[in-house]
């Protein structure tokens, strides 16, 4: 162990999410078994967790370059936010007035507002300005305790605009190595302005022009389609996912936000890593997901902001499946990247236990990004975690949802 890179955190009140080996995605009842260790120490070597144990067996402090006293505060693995759109220009506070006056998300979108509104602005915004606002949001997410994040394109809707967004995501990845970033190409977020009324031709253009350009610069890890009422059909989604496959882009798709869209089934058929939203989910979707490798992901921040029904998380977990929760951070349906708030909504609105909710926003979120070395306290995992004040119980984290309980965030061994 290199002395210059070692850190000991002592007097941890409760160390949450401890496993001897990588837990993998947690399904069904396993989500509720959140292993913890009372009165603990944790050692870090470089970017990784070196070990942990009870304070009675704490290693000698002079073996470490830095010693941090948690003073009985709790230590949680970092949040892993598997679905965001945090690269966007401006905001949509103008539409917020229409929304609170009662206009629905679909009505705003069909008036040429919504995603197209952001796309118009994005195509007038320079890459540098886009980078600046996105890096501000990313820093904010990190300060909230997020250590891994997926970011989508989808506000360009022109080849140039989509590439611009994906290049911004790549710059964020280069400039913020403390946070794990995965990138998703979402050209099929809405039909680009120049193609309105010619949706089929827009899909052709995504396949002919956008996908090869994205792949040529290796700008994306995953591919997404907004498969829903008023957006892209199941057939169009299937065409795009098929075309993306030779480029090695595994799907992570938007499905069943606005209606039972067939999005879950087309996702599972194409071996999607995750199907996200699921505000509408019936027995048919559960049956399709059962036995697949696709991780159901719900985004309660969008239900909160848009007044949509919350996804039936209990149905998914009680059927023995895994569930991830993510923020959906975006200007139109979820203008917040707070995973603590997402975890609270998971408990308050979706009836998850506090333990299930933590599993959903940490290790299962990591799995929904294809990551298996972050989001739990395991030797060899990234030393990405946050400390809180001493808590009366685990549930307090979700219960006291506006209390600033997080005292310090470490990402890959560095205090941020
Ligand atoms: O996940 N549903 C589609 N996309 C985003 C909303 C994007 C927007 O309105 O800007 C979502 O909710
Ligand atoms: Fe989304």
PDB file of C-alpha atoms and ligand atoms in Angstrom, residues 83 85 152 254 277 299 328 330, ligand 2:
ATOM      1  CA  UNK A  83     -30.833   7.988 -16.015  1.00  0.00           C
ATOM      2  CA  UNK A  85     -30.409  14.355 -19.253  1.00  0.00           C
ATOM      3  CA  UNK A 152     -28.104  11.188 -22.421  1.00  0.00           C
ATOM      4  CA  UNK A 254     -37.687   5.236 -22.159  1.00  0.00           C
ATOM      5  CA  UNK A 277     -39.980   5.147 -16.398  1.00  0.00           C
ATOM      6  CA  UNK A 299     -38.046   7.738 -12.089  1.00  0.00           C
ATOM      7  CA  UNK A 328     -34.228  11.640 -14.763  1.00  0.00           C
ATOM      8  CA  UNK A 330     -33.903  17.148 -17.123  1.00  0.00           C
TER       9      UNK A 330
HETATM   10 FE1  LIG B   2     -35.630  10.552 -19.241  1.00  0.00          FE
END
